[in-house]
Amino acid sequence: MFAFLLIVQTLIAGSLVGVILMQRSEGGGLGVGGSSSGFMTARGAADFLTRSTAILGGAFIILSIVMAAIAGASRTPSKIDTSLAGKTSAPVQQTQPTPVQPVPAQTVPAPGNTSEQNQQAPAVPLAQ
């Protein structure tokens, strides 16, 4: 029912926009010019469009009120899921990071000392 009324209201809104845009305004607008002979004279078209605007506007407002009443009456109270309220999760155990082995300090050869130990490049430990 609500979907049908929503479609009807959409059609009424589209028709209302079309009728309003067809009316001649003082600024020019999208007015439809009519000839003096035939079915619709300029005055007759203005009266028809004015009445159509009033009828479609009234139908739009009444339909909006009816749809709001239907939506309010058919609304069910929200349900809160309490199935997880009393349960707590087990604490997550954190692992300790492995300590980093300190790198031994390297000695800088003294200037002028040409011993064989000082001339060799010290070994660099690989990352673990």
PDB file of C-alpha atoms in Angstrom, residues 44-109:
ATOM      1  CA  GLY A  44      -8.589  29.706 -20.741  1.00  0.00           C
ATOM      2  CA  ALA A  45      -5.135  28.121 -20.578  1.00  0.00           C
ATOM      3  CA  ALA A  46      -4.177  30.332 -17.649  1.00  0.00           C
ATOM      4  CA  ASP A  47      -7.356  29.373 -15.773  1.00  0.00           C
ATOM      5  CA  PHE A  48      -6.823  25.670 -16.522  1.00  0.00           C
ATOM      6  CA  LEU A  49      -3.188  25.734 -15.416  1.00  0.00           C
ATOM      7  CA  THR A  50      -4.033  27.683 -12.261  1.00  0.00           C
ATOM      8  CA  ARG A  51      -6.757  25.221 -11.312  1.00  0.00           C
ATOM      9  CA  SER A  52      -4.521  22.252 -12.142  1.00  0.00           C
ATOM     10  CA  THR A  53      -1.777  23.677  -9.942  1.00  0.00           C
ATOM     11  CA  ALA A  54      -4.182  24.124  -7.041  1.00  0.00           C
ATOM     12  CA  ILE A  55      -5.648  20.630  -7.404  1.00  0.00           C
ATOM     13  CA  LEU A  56      -2.272  18.890  -7.794  1.00  0.00           C
ATOM     14  CA  GLY A  57      -0.794  20.886  -4.905  1.00  0.00           C
ATOM     15  CA  GLY A  58      -3.693  19.967  -2.640  1.00  0.00           C
ATOM     16  CA  ALA A  59      -3.471  16.309  -3.644  1.00  0.00           C
ATOM     17  CA  PHE A  60       0.286  16.340  -2.958  1.00  0.00           C
ATOM     18  CA  ILE A  61      -0.182  17.788   0.541  1.00  0.00           C
ATOM     19  CA  ILE A  62      -3.044  15.432   1.460  1.00  0.00           C
ATOM     20  CA  LEU A  63      -1.132  12.429   0.153  1.00  0.00           C
ATOM     21  CA  SER A  64       1.942  13.482   2.150  1.00  0.00           C
ATOM     22  CA  ILE A  65      -0.111  13.631   5.347  1.00  0.00           C
ATOM     23  CA  VAL A  66      -1.720  10.238   4.643  1.00  0.00           C
ATOM     24  CA  MET A  67       1.649   8.626   3.959  1.00  0.00           C
ATOM     25  CA  ALA A  68       3.125  10.102   7.147  1.00  0.00           C
ATOM     26  CA  ALA A  69       0.200   8.695   9.140  1.00  0.00           C
ATOM     27  CA  ILE A  70       0.620   5.259   7.569  1.00  0.00           C
ATOM     28  CA  ALA A  71       4.357   5.255   8.216  1.00  0.00           C
ATOM     29  CA  GLY A  72       3.849   6.296  11.842  1.00  0.00           C
ATOM     30  CA  ALA A  73       1.098   3.748  12.517  1.00  0.00           C
ATOM     31  CA  SER A  74       2.889   0.795  10.970  1.00  0.00           C
ATOM     32  CA  ARG A  75       6.184   1.468  12.699  1.00  0.00           C
ATOM     33  CA  THR A  76       7.227  -1.292  15.073  1.00  0.00           C
ATOM     34  CA  PRO A  77       9.410  -0.579  18.076  1.00  0.00           C
ATOM     35  CA  SER A  78      13.054  -1.407  17.558  1.00  0.00           C
ATOM     36  CA  LYS A  79      14.300  -4.597  19.140  1.00  0.00           C
ATOM     37  CA  ILE A  80      17.611  -4.611  20.971  1.00  0.00           C
ATOM     38  CA  ASP A  81      19.606  -7.822  20.801  1.00  0.00           C
ATOM     39  CA  THR A  82      20.632  -8.645  24.368  1.00  0.00           C
ATOM     40  CA  SER A  83      22.043 -12.099  23.650  1.00  0.00           C
ATOM     41  CA  LEU A  84      25.630 -10.836  23.887  1.00  0.00           C
ATOM     42  CA  ALA A  85      25.140  -8.488  26.842  1.00  0.00           C
ATOM     43  CA  GLY A  86      26.497 -10.765  29.597  1.00  0.00           C
ATOM     44  CA  LYS A  87      29.273 -12.425  27.648  1.00  0.00           C
ATOM     45  CA  THR A  88      32.833 -11.217  27.768  1.00  0.00           C
ATOM     46  CA  SER A  89      35.601 -12.348  25.518  1.00  0.00           C
ATOM     47  CA  ALA A  90      38.749 -14.008  26.797  1.00  0.00           C
ATOM     48  CA  PRO A  91      41.643 -11.591  27.119  1.00  0.00           C
ATOM     49  CA  VAL A  92      44.067 -11.754  24.264  1.00  0.00           C
ATOM     50  CA  GLN A  93      47.519 -12.870  25.357  1.00  0.00           C
ATOM     51  CA  GLN A  94      50.265 -10.652  24.092  1.00  0.00           C
ATOM     52  CA  THR A  95      53.567 -12.196  23.195  1.00  0.00           C
ATOM     53  CA  GLN A  96      56.755 -10.651  24.456  1.00  0.00           C
ATOM     54  CA  PRO A  97      59.113  -9.517  21.729  1.00  0.00           C
ATOM     55  CA  THR A  98      62.456 -11.260  21.664  1.00  0.00           C
ATOM     56  CA  PRO A  99      65.223  -9.083  23.069  1.00  0.00           C
ATOM     57  CA  VAL A 100      67.740  -7.752  20.613  1.00  0.00           C
ATOM     58  CA  GLN A 101      71.309  -8.872  21.175  1.00  0.00           C
ATOM     59  CA  PRO A 102      73.608  -5.892  21.689  1.00  0.00           C
ATOM     60  CA  VAL A 103      76.322  -5.443  19.125  1.00  0.00           C
ATOM     61  CA  PRO A 104      79.787  -5.432  20.674  1.00  0.00           C
ATOM     62  CA  ALA A 105      81.554  -2.120  20.474  1.00  0.00           C
ATOM     63  CA  GLN A 106      84.243  -2.033  17.852  1.00  0.00           C
ATOM     64  CA  THR A 107      87.606  -0.605  18.472  1.00  0.00           C
ATOM     65  CA  VAL A 108      89.061   1.991  16.203  1.00  0.00           C
ATOM     66  CA  PRO A 109      92.727   1.423  15.427  1.00  0.00           C
TER      67      PRO A 109
END
